[in-house]
Amino acid sequence: MSLIGSVALGTGVMIGAGIFALVGQVAELAGGWMPWAFFAGAVVVAFSSYSYIRYSAANPSSGGIAMLLKAAYGPGVIAGSFSLFMYVSMILAESLLGRTFGTYLLRPFGLQDSALWVPILAVLAIAAAALVNLVGNQWVERSATVTAALKIIGIAVLAIGGILASGLSSLGRLFTTADRTSPDSGWLGFLAGVTLCILAYKGFTTITNQGADLKNPQRNIGRSIMIAIGLCTVLYLLITVAVTGSLTVPEIVAARDYALAEAAEPAFGSWGVTLTVIIAIIATLSGLIASLFSVSKLYDMLHNMGQAPGLPRHTTHQSLLITAGLAILMAAFFDLSQIAALGAILYLAMDIAIHWGIIRHLRHDIDVKAWIPAVAIALDVAVLIPFLFLKGRSDPLTLIITAATVIILTAIQWFMVHHRNQQETPDHS
């Protein structure tokens, strides 16, 4: 896989539900400070990426994160549990993409809030993406490059057009508090909003799973990650400025699952909504294809390491079938808000474990400057705690589901490790 192909695959995962579905949810927490929240998310992710880049460049593999956790904590319950956290957070991202596809596709028909058709279309989108992945890696890379270019151009057109429609002076909103609606919960709301913004960037981690397929990985993994984060940061800032210039915060929140389509209507009319829907469909479907490819690679690694169960019978493409099946279940039964919250909490918990493992056990092996992952931990904690506090106050059910998920994943990992140890221990009887 080339550098361009790797960047395309990474941005293919990042530019999807992250910007199309999360804008409204971030505005609900961060208010008119939403563009700054996306910028702050990029800063947090930039610090986080250092640990992944350093390890993956030194040890490129198809399961970069799983290998990193195993190297840091050994092949036990801790490494396996946090690997499963990452795996499930990636599946949640896929279900988020699926539901975003359904929501935007139904927007022209006024059915975007349908409790029946949104999950049905989400399931169909995930199933279609799984079928595409059966074609093979080269097709996935070629399609990712084309669709990534279409998404970048399309979102840039929407963003620039929206900014021109609301006046070039709207760019000044990035640097001033004038005409900004402050978050209802102040700085707590802003930091909680940053937590969701991180979901819009975390697709960079899929690049670490491509190490075995990437040309010159020691050099290109880091370059690919930084280029992908930089591209997405610029696009997210432009589009959020355009949205806040077109709609008030209450209007964005009211249309939180399809805010970009809603924002396009005042600026461009019905054709703008149609263009936004087309871009959203391309973004979500291509994001699903890219994500299923990468996440299946991670599951293969976890299964080979004895950290994840397989199907009862040896089945071709079992990692793809398991990944797509779980994504379909989550898309069918969770709404966008629940999916985003659960995915963000699991991802940040895993991210903190990654940085701690680097500092405690791997910093000398891979020549890491310890202060960078230390700052990454501090930033993760600084945004996660306000998010948990506000979520517990407004939606305690989601936190209960999250706690239950953590317990189940840890129990699965304990069983896998116990079973593996029994197999490896010789019977002397």
Coordinates of C-alpha atoms in Angstrom, one line a residue:
M1 CA 0.0 0.0 0.0
S2 CA 1.3 3.4 -1.0
L3 CA 1.5 6.6 1.2
I4 CA -1.4 8.1 -0.8
G5 CA -3.4 4.9 -0.3
S6 CA -2.7 4.9 3.4
V7 CA -3.7 8.5 3.8
A8 CA -6.8 7.9 1.8
L9 CA -7.7 4.9 3.9
G10 CA -7.2 6.9 7.1
T11 CA -9.1 9.9 6.0
G12 CA -11.8 7.6 4.6
V13 CA -12.5 6.4 8.1
M14 CA -12.1 9.9 9.7
I15 CA -14.2 11.9 7.3
G16 CA -17.6 10.2 7.7
A17 CA -19.9 10.1 10.7
G18 CA -17.3 12.2 12.5
I19 CA -18.3 15.4 10.8
F20 CA -21.7 14.6 9.4
A21 CA -23.3 13.2 12.6
L22 CA -21.3 14.7 15.4
V23 CA -21.6 18.4 14.6
G24 CA -25.0 18.7 16.3
Q25 CA -24.0 16.6 19.3
V26 CA -20.9 18.7 19.8
A27 CA -22.9 21.9 19.5
E28 CA -25.3 20.6 22.2
L29 CA -22.3 20.5 24.6
A30 CA -19.9 23.2 23.3
G31 CA -22.5 25.7 22.0
G32 CA -21.1 28.3 19.7
W33 CA -17.6 27.3 20.7
M34 CA -18.0 24.2 18.4
P35 CA -15.2 25.1 15.9
W36 CA -12.8 25.6 18.8
A37 CA -13.9 22.2 20.2
F38 CA -12.9 20.5 16.9
F39 CA -9.6 22.3 16.9
A40 CA -9.0 21.3 20.5
G41 CA -9.8 17.7 19.5
A42 CA -7.1 17.9 16.9
V43 CA -4.6 19.1 19.5
V44 CA -5.4 16.2 21.8
V45 CA -5.2 13.7 18.9
A46 CA -1.9 15.2 17.7
F47 CA -0.3 14.5 21.1
S48 CA -1.9 11.0 21.2
S49 CA -0.6 10.1 17.8
Y50 CA 3.0 10.3 18.9
S51 CA 2.9 7.1 20.9
Y52 CA 1.3 5.2 18.0
I53 CA 3.7 6.6 15.4
R54 CA 6.8 5.8 17.5
Y55 CA 5.8 2.2 18.2
S56 CA 4.3 1.4 14.8
A57 CA 7.3 2.8 13.0
A58 CA 9.6 0.5 15.0
N59 CA 7.3 -2.5 14.9
P60 CA 5.0 -2.3 11.8
S61 CA 2.3 -5.0 11.8
S62 CA -1.3 -5.7 10.8
G63 CA -2.4 -5.3 14.4
G64 CA -0.4 -2.4 15.5
I65 CA -2.5 -1.4 18.6
A66 CA -2.9 -5.0 19.8
M67 CA 0.8 -5.6 19.4
L68 CA 1.6 -2.3 21.3
L69 CA -0.6 -3.3 24.3
K70 CA 0.9 -6.8 24.3
A71 CA 4.5 -5.4 24.3
A72 CA 3.6 -3.0 27.1
Y73 CA 1.6 -5.2 29.4
G74 CA 2.3 -8.8 28.3
P75 CA -0.1 -11.3 26.8
G76 CA -2.6 -11.1 29.7
V77 CA -6.0 -9.7 30.7
I78 CA -4.9 -6.1 30.7
A79 CA -3.5 -6.0 27.2
G80 CA -6.4 -8.1 25.9
S81 CA -9.1 -6.1 27.5
F82 CA -7.9 -2.7 26.2
S83 CA -7.4 -4.3 22.8
L84 CA -11.0 -5.3 22.9
F85 CA -12.0 -1.8 24.0
M86 CA -10.3 -0.5 20.8
Y87 CA -11.9 -3.1 18.7
V88 CA -15.4 -2.4 20.0
S89 CA -14.9 1.4 19.7
M90 CA -14.0 0.8 16.0
I91 CA -17.2 -1.3 15.6
L92 CA -19.2 1.5 17.2
A93 CA -17.7 3.9 14.7
E94 CA -18.9 1.6 11.9
S95 CA -22.4 1.5 13.3
L96 CA -22.2 5.4 13.6
L97 CA -21.3 5.5 9.9
G98 CA -24.2 3.2 9.1
R99 CA -26.8 5.2 11.0
T100 CA -25.5 8.4 9.5
F101 CA -25.9 7.0 6.0
G102 CA -29.5 6.1 6.8
T103 CA -30.2 9.5 8.4
Y104 CA -28.9 11.6 5.5
L105 CA -30.3 9.4 2.8
L106 CA -33.8 9.8 4.3
R107 CA -33.4 13.6 4.9
P108 CA -34.8 14.6 1.4
F109 CA -38.0 12.6 2.2
G110 CA -38.5 14.0 5.7
L111 CA -37.9 10.5 7.3
Q112 CA -34.5 11.3 8.9
D113 CA -35.9 10.6 12.4
S114 CA -37.6 7.3 11.5
A115 CA -37.0 4.7 14.2
L116 CA -37.6 2.0 11.6
W117 CA -35.9 3.1 8.3
V118 CA -32.7 4.6 9.8
P119 CA -31.6 1.2 11.3
I120 CA -32.7 -0.7 8.3
L121 CA -30.6 1.4 5.9
A122 CA -27.7 1.3 8.4
V123 CA -27.8 -2.5 8.3
L124 CA -27.9 -2.6 4.5
A125 CA -25.0 -0.2 4.3
I126 CA -22.8 -2.2 6.6
A127 CA -23.7 -5.4 4.7
A128 CA -22.9 -3.8 1.4
A129 CA -19.5 -2.6 2.7
A130 CA -18.7 -6.1 3.9
L131 CA -19.4 -7.5 0.5
V132 CA -17.1 -5.0 -1.1
N133 CA -14.3 -6.0 1.3
L134 CA -14.6 -9.6 0.0
V135 CA -13.2 -8.3 -3.3
G136 CA -9.7 -7.7 -1.8
N137 CA -7.2 -5.2 -0.6
Q138 CA -6.3 -3.6 -4.0
W139 CA -9.9 -2.7 -4.8
V140 CA -10.4 -1.3 -1.3
E141 CA -7.3 0.9 -1.7
R142 CA -8.3 2.1 -5.2
S143 CA -11.8 3.0 -4.1
A144 CA -10.5 4.7 -0.9
T145 CA -8.3 7.0 -2.9
V146 CA -11.1 8.1 -5.2
T147 CA -13.7 8.5 -2.6
A148 CA -11.4 10.3 -0.2
A149 CA -10.7 12.8 -3.0
L150 CA -14.4 13.2 -3.6
K151 CA -15.2 13.8 0.1
I152 CA -12.4 16.3 0.6
I153 CA -13.4 18.3 -2.5
G154 CA -17.1 18.0 -1.7
I155 CA -16.8 19.1 1.9
A156 CA -14.4 21.9 1.0
V157 CA -17.0 23.2 -1.6
L158 CA -19.8 23.1 1.0
A159 CA -17.6 24.8 3.6
I160 CA -16.2 27.5 1.3
G161 CA -19.6 28.1 -0.2
G162 CA -21.2 28.4 3.2
I163 CA -18.6 30.8 4.4
L164 CA -19.0 33.0 1.3
A165 CA -22.8 32.9 1.7
S166 CA -22.6 34.1 5.3
G167 CA -19.8 36.5 4.5
L168 CA -16.0 36.1 4.7
S169 CA -16.1 37.9 8.0
S170 CA -17.5 34.6 9.4
L171 CA -13.9 33.3 9.4
G172 CA -13.2 35.7 12.2
R173 CA -15.4 33.5 14.5
L174 CA -12.4 31.3 14.8
F175 CA -10.6 34.0 16.7
T176 CA -13.2 35.9 18.6
T177 CA -16.0 35.3 21.1
A178 CA -18.3 37.8 19.4
D179 CA -21.7 36.4 18.4
R180 CA -20.8 33.1 20.1
T181 CA -23.4 31.2 22.2
S182 CA -21.5 30.0 25.2
P183 CA -22.0 26.3 26.3
D184 CA -24.8 25.8 28.8
S185 CA -22.3 24.1 31.1
G186 CA -19.5 26.5 30.5
W187 CA -16.0 25.0 30.3
L188 CA -17.3 21.6 31.4
G189 CA -19.5 21.6 28.3
F190 CA -16.7 22.7 26.0
L191 CA -14.4 19.9 27.3
A192 CA -17.1 17.3 27.0
G193 CA -17.7 18.4 23.5
V194 CA -14.0 17.9 22.7
T195 CA -14.4 14.3 23.8
L196 CA -16.9 13.7 21.0
C197 CA -14.7 15.7 18.5
I198 CA -11.9 13.2 19.2
L199 CA -14.1 10.6 17.5
A200 CA -13.9 12.6 14.3
Y201 CA -10.1 12.1 14.3
K202 CA -9.5 8.7 15.9
G203 CA -9.6 7.0 12.5
F204 CA -5.9 7.8 12.3
T205 CA -5.4 4.7 14.5
T206 CA -6.5 2.5 11.5
I207 CA -3.3 3.5 9.8
T208 CA -1.3 1.7 12.5
N209 CA -3.0 -1.5 11.5
Q210 CA -1.7 -1.2 8.0
G211 CA 2.0 -1.6 8.9
A212 CA 2.4 -5.0 7.3
D213 CA 0.8 -3.7 4.0
L214 CA 2.4 -0.3 3.8
K215 CA 5.5 0.5 1.7
N216 CA 8.4 1.8 3.8
P217 CA 6.4 1.7 7.0
Q218 CA 9.1 3.1 9.3
R219 CA 8.8 6.4 7.4
N220 CA 5.3 6.4 5.9
I221 CA 3.3 5.5 9.0
G222 CA 4.1 8.8 10.7
R223 CA 3.8 10.8 7.6
S224 CA 0.5 9.2 6.7
I225 CA -1.0 9.9 10.2
M226 CA 0.1 13.5 10.4
I227 CA -1.1 14.3 6.8
A228 CA -4.5 12.7 7.6
I229 CA -5.0 14.6 10.8
G230 CA -3.9 17.9 9.2
L231 CA -6.3 17.5 6.3
C232 CA -9.2 16.7 8.5
T233 CA -8.5 19.6 10.9
V234 CA -8.6 22.1 8.1
L235 CA -11.8 20.6 6.7
Y236 CA -13.5 20.4 10.1
L237 CA -12.7 24.0 11.0
L238 CA -14.0 25.3 7.6
I239 CA -17.3 23.3 7.8
T240 CA -18.0 24.1 11.4
V241 CA -17.5 27.8 10.7
A242 CA -19.9 27.5 7.8
V243 CA -22.5 25.7 9.9
T244 CA -22.4 28.2 12.8
G245 CA -22.7 31.0 10.2
S246 CA -25.8 29.4 8.7
L247 CA -27.7 28.2 11.8
T248 CA -28.1 29.2 15.4
V249 CA -27.0 26.8 18.1
P250 CA -30.6 25.8 18.9
E251 CA -31.2 25.0 15.2
I252 CA -28.0 22.9 15.0
V253 CA -29.0 21.0 18.1
A254 CA -32.5 20.4 16.8
A255 CA -31.1 18.8 13.7
R256 CA -28.1 17.3 15.4
D257 CA -28.1 14.0 13.5
Y258 CA -28.2 15.8 10.1
A259 CA -26.9 19.3 10.9
L260 CA -24.8 19.6 7.7
A261 CA -27.8 19.1 5.5
E262 CA -29.9 21.5 7.5
A263 CA -27.1 24.1 7.3
A264 CA -26.8 23.8 3.5
E265 CA -30.5 24.7 3.0
P266 CA -30.3 28.4 4.0
A267 CA -27.1 28.9 2.1
F268 CA -27.8 27.0 -1.1
G269 CA -31.4 26.0 -1.2
S270 CA -32.7 22.5 -2.0
W271 CA -29.8 21.7 -4.3
G272 CA -27.4 22.3 -1.4
V273 CA -29.3 19.7 0.6
T274 CA -29.1 17.3 -2.3
L275 CA -25.3 17.8 -2.7
T276 CA -24.8 17.4 1.1
V277 CA -26.7 14.1 1.0
I278 CA -24.7 12.8 -1.9
I279 CA -21.4 13.7 -0.2
A280 CA -22.6 12.1 3.1
I281 CA -23.6 8.9 1.3
I282 CA -20.1 8.7 -0.4
A283 CA -18.4 9.6 2.9
T284 CA -20.2 7.0 5.0
L285 CA -20.1 4.2 2.6
S286 CA -16.5 4.6 1.8
G287 CA -15.7 5.1 5.5
L288 CA -17.5 1.8 6.2
I289 CA -15.5 0.0 3.5
A290 CA -12.2 1.4 4.8
S291 CA -13.1 0.7 8.5
L292 CA -14.2 -2.9 7.9
F293 CA -10.9 -3.6 6.1
S294 CA -8.8 -2.2 8.9
V295 CA -10.8 -3.5 11.9
S296 CA -10.9 -7.0 10.4
K297 CA -7.1 -6.9 10.3
L298 CA -7.1 -6.0 14.0
Y299 CA -9.5 -8.8 14.9
D300 CA -7.3 -11.3 12.9
M301 CA -4.3 -10.2 15.1
L302 CA -6.3 -10.5 18.3
H303 CA -7.6 -14.0 17.3
N304 CA -4.1 -15.2 16.4
M305 CA -2.8 -13.9 19.7
G306 CA -5.5 -15.8 21.6
Q307 CA -7.2 -12.6 22.8
A308 CA -10.5 -12.9 20.8
P309 CA -12.7 -15.8 20.1
G310 CA -13.4 -17.2 16.6
L311 CA -16.4 -18.8 15.1
P312 CA -17.2 -22.4 16.1
R313 CA -16.0 -23.7 12.7
H314 CA -13.1 -22.4 10.7
T315 CA -14.8 -20.0 8.3
T316 CA -13.3 -18.0 5.5
H317 CA -13.2 -14.3 6.2
Q318 CA -14.4 -14.9 9.8
S319 CA -12.9 -11.7 11.1
L320 CA -14.9 -9.7 8.5
L321 CA -18.1 -11.6 9.3
I322 CA -17.7 -11.1 13.1
T323 CA -16.9 -7.4 12.7
A324 CA -19.7 -6.7 10.3
G325 CA -22.2 -8.7 12.3
L326 CA -21.4 -6.9 15.6
A327 CA -21.6 -3.5 13.7
I328 CA -25.0 -4.5 12.4
L329 CA -26.3 -5.3 15.8
M330 CA -25.1 -2.1 17.3
A331 CA -26.5 0.0 14.4
A332 CA -29.9 -1.7 14.8
F333 CA -30.3 -1.2 18.6
F334 CA -28.3 2.0 19.6
D335 CA -29.0 5.6 18.5
L336 CA -26.3 8.0 17.3
S337 CA -25.9 9.6 20.7
Q338 CA -25.4 6.3 22.6
I339 CA -23.1 5.0 19.9
A340 CA -20.9 8.2 20.0
A341 CA -20.7 8.3 23.9
L342 CA -19.9 4.6 24.3
G343 CA -17.3 4.7 21.5
A344 CA -15.6 7.9 22.9
I345 CA -15.4 6.4 26.5
L346 CA -13.9 3.1 25.4
Y347 CA -11.5 4.8 23.0
L348 CA -10.1 7.2 25.5
A349 CA -9.8 4.5 28.2
M350 CA -7.7 2.5 25.7
D351 CA -5.7 5.6 24.7
I352 CA -4.7 6.3 28.3
A353 CA -3.6 2.7 28.7
I354 CA -1.5 3.0 25.5
H355 CA 0.4 6.1 26.7
W356 CA 0.9 4.7 30.3
G357 CA 2.3 1.5 28.8
I358 CA 4.7 3.5 26.6
I359 CA 5.9 5.5 29.6
R360 CA 6.2 2.6 32.0
H361 CA 7.5 -0.2 29.8
L362 CA 8.5 0.8 26.3
R363 CA 9.9 4.3 26.2
H364 CA 13.6 3.1 26.1
D365 CA 12.9 0.4 23.6
I366 CA 11.4 2.7 21.0
D367 CA 13.2 6.0 22.0
V368 CA 10.2 8.0 23.2
K369 CA 10.2 11.4 24.9
A370 CA 8.1 10.5 28.0
W371 CA 6.7 14.0 28.4
I372 CA 4.7 13.8 25.2
P373 CA 2.6 10.7 26.2
A374 CA 2.3 12.2 29.7
V375 CA 0.7 15.3 28.2
A376 CA -1.5 13.1 26.1
I377 CA -2.8 11.3 29.3
A378 CA -3.5 14.6 31.0
L379 CA -5.4 15.9 28.0
D380 CA -7.5 12.6 27.7
V381 CA -8.4 12.9 31.4
A382 CA -9.2 16.6 31.1
V383 CA -11.8 16.0 28.5
L384 CA -13.1 12.5 29.6
I385 CA -14.0 13.5 33.2
P386 CA -16.3 16.4 32.2
F387 CA -17.9 14.2 29.6
L388 CA -18.7 11.4 32.1
F389 CA -20.0 14.0 34.6
L390 CA -22.4 15.6 32.2
K391 CA -23.4 12.3 30.6
G392 CA -24.2 10.9 34.0
R393 CA -26.4 13.8 34.7
S394 CA -28.3 13.8 31.4
D395 CA -28.1 10.2 30.2
P396 CA -27.2 7.7 33.0
L397 CA -28.4 4.8 31.0
T398 CA -25.5 5.2 28.5
L399 CA -23.0 5.1 31.3
I400 CA -24.7 1.9 32.7
I401 CA -24.4 0.3 29.2
T402 CA -20.8 1.4 29.1
A403 CA -20.0 -0.1 32.5
A404 CA -21.7 -3.4 31.4
T405 CA -19.7 -3.4 28.2
V406 CA -16.5 -3.0 30.1
I407 CA -17.4 -5.8 32.5
I408 CA -18.4 -8.2 29.6
L409 CA -15.2 -7.4 27.5
T410 CA -13.0 -8.0 30.6
A411 CA -14.8 -11.2 31.4
I412 CA -14.3 -12.4 27.8
Q413 CA -10.7 -11.6 28.0
W414 CA -10.2 -13.4 31.4
F415 CA -11.8 -16.5 29.9
M416 CA -9.6 -16.3 26.8
V417 CA -6.4 -16.0 28.8
H418 CA -7.5 -18.7 31.3
H419 CA -8.3 -21.1 28.4
R420 CA -5.0 -20.3 26.6
N421 CA -3.0 -20.9 29.8
Q422 CA -4.7 -24.3 30.3
Q423 CA -3.9 -25.3 26.7
E424 CA -0.2 -24.2 27.2
T425 CA 0.2 -25.9 30.5
P426 CA 1.3 -29.6 30.0
D427 CA -0.8 -32.3 31.7
H428 CA 1.5 -34.3 34.0
S429 CA -1.1 -36.6 35.3

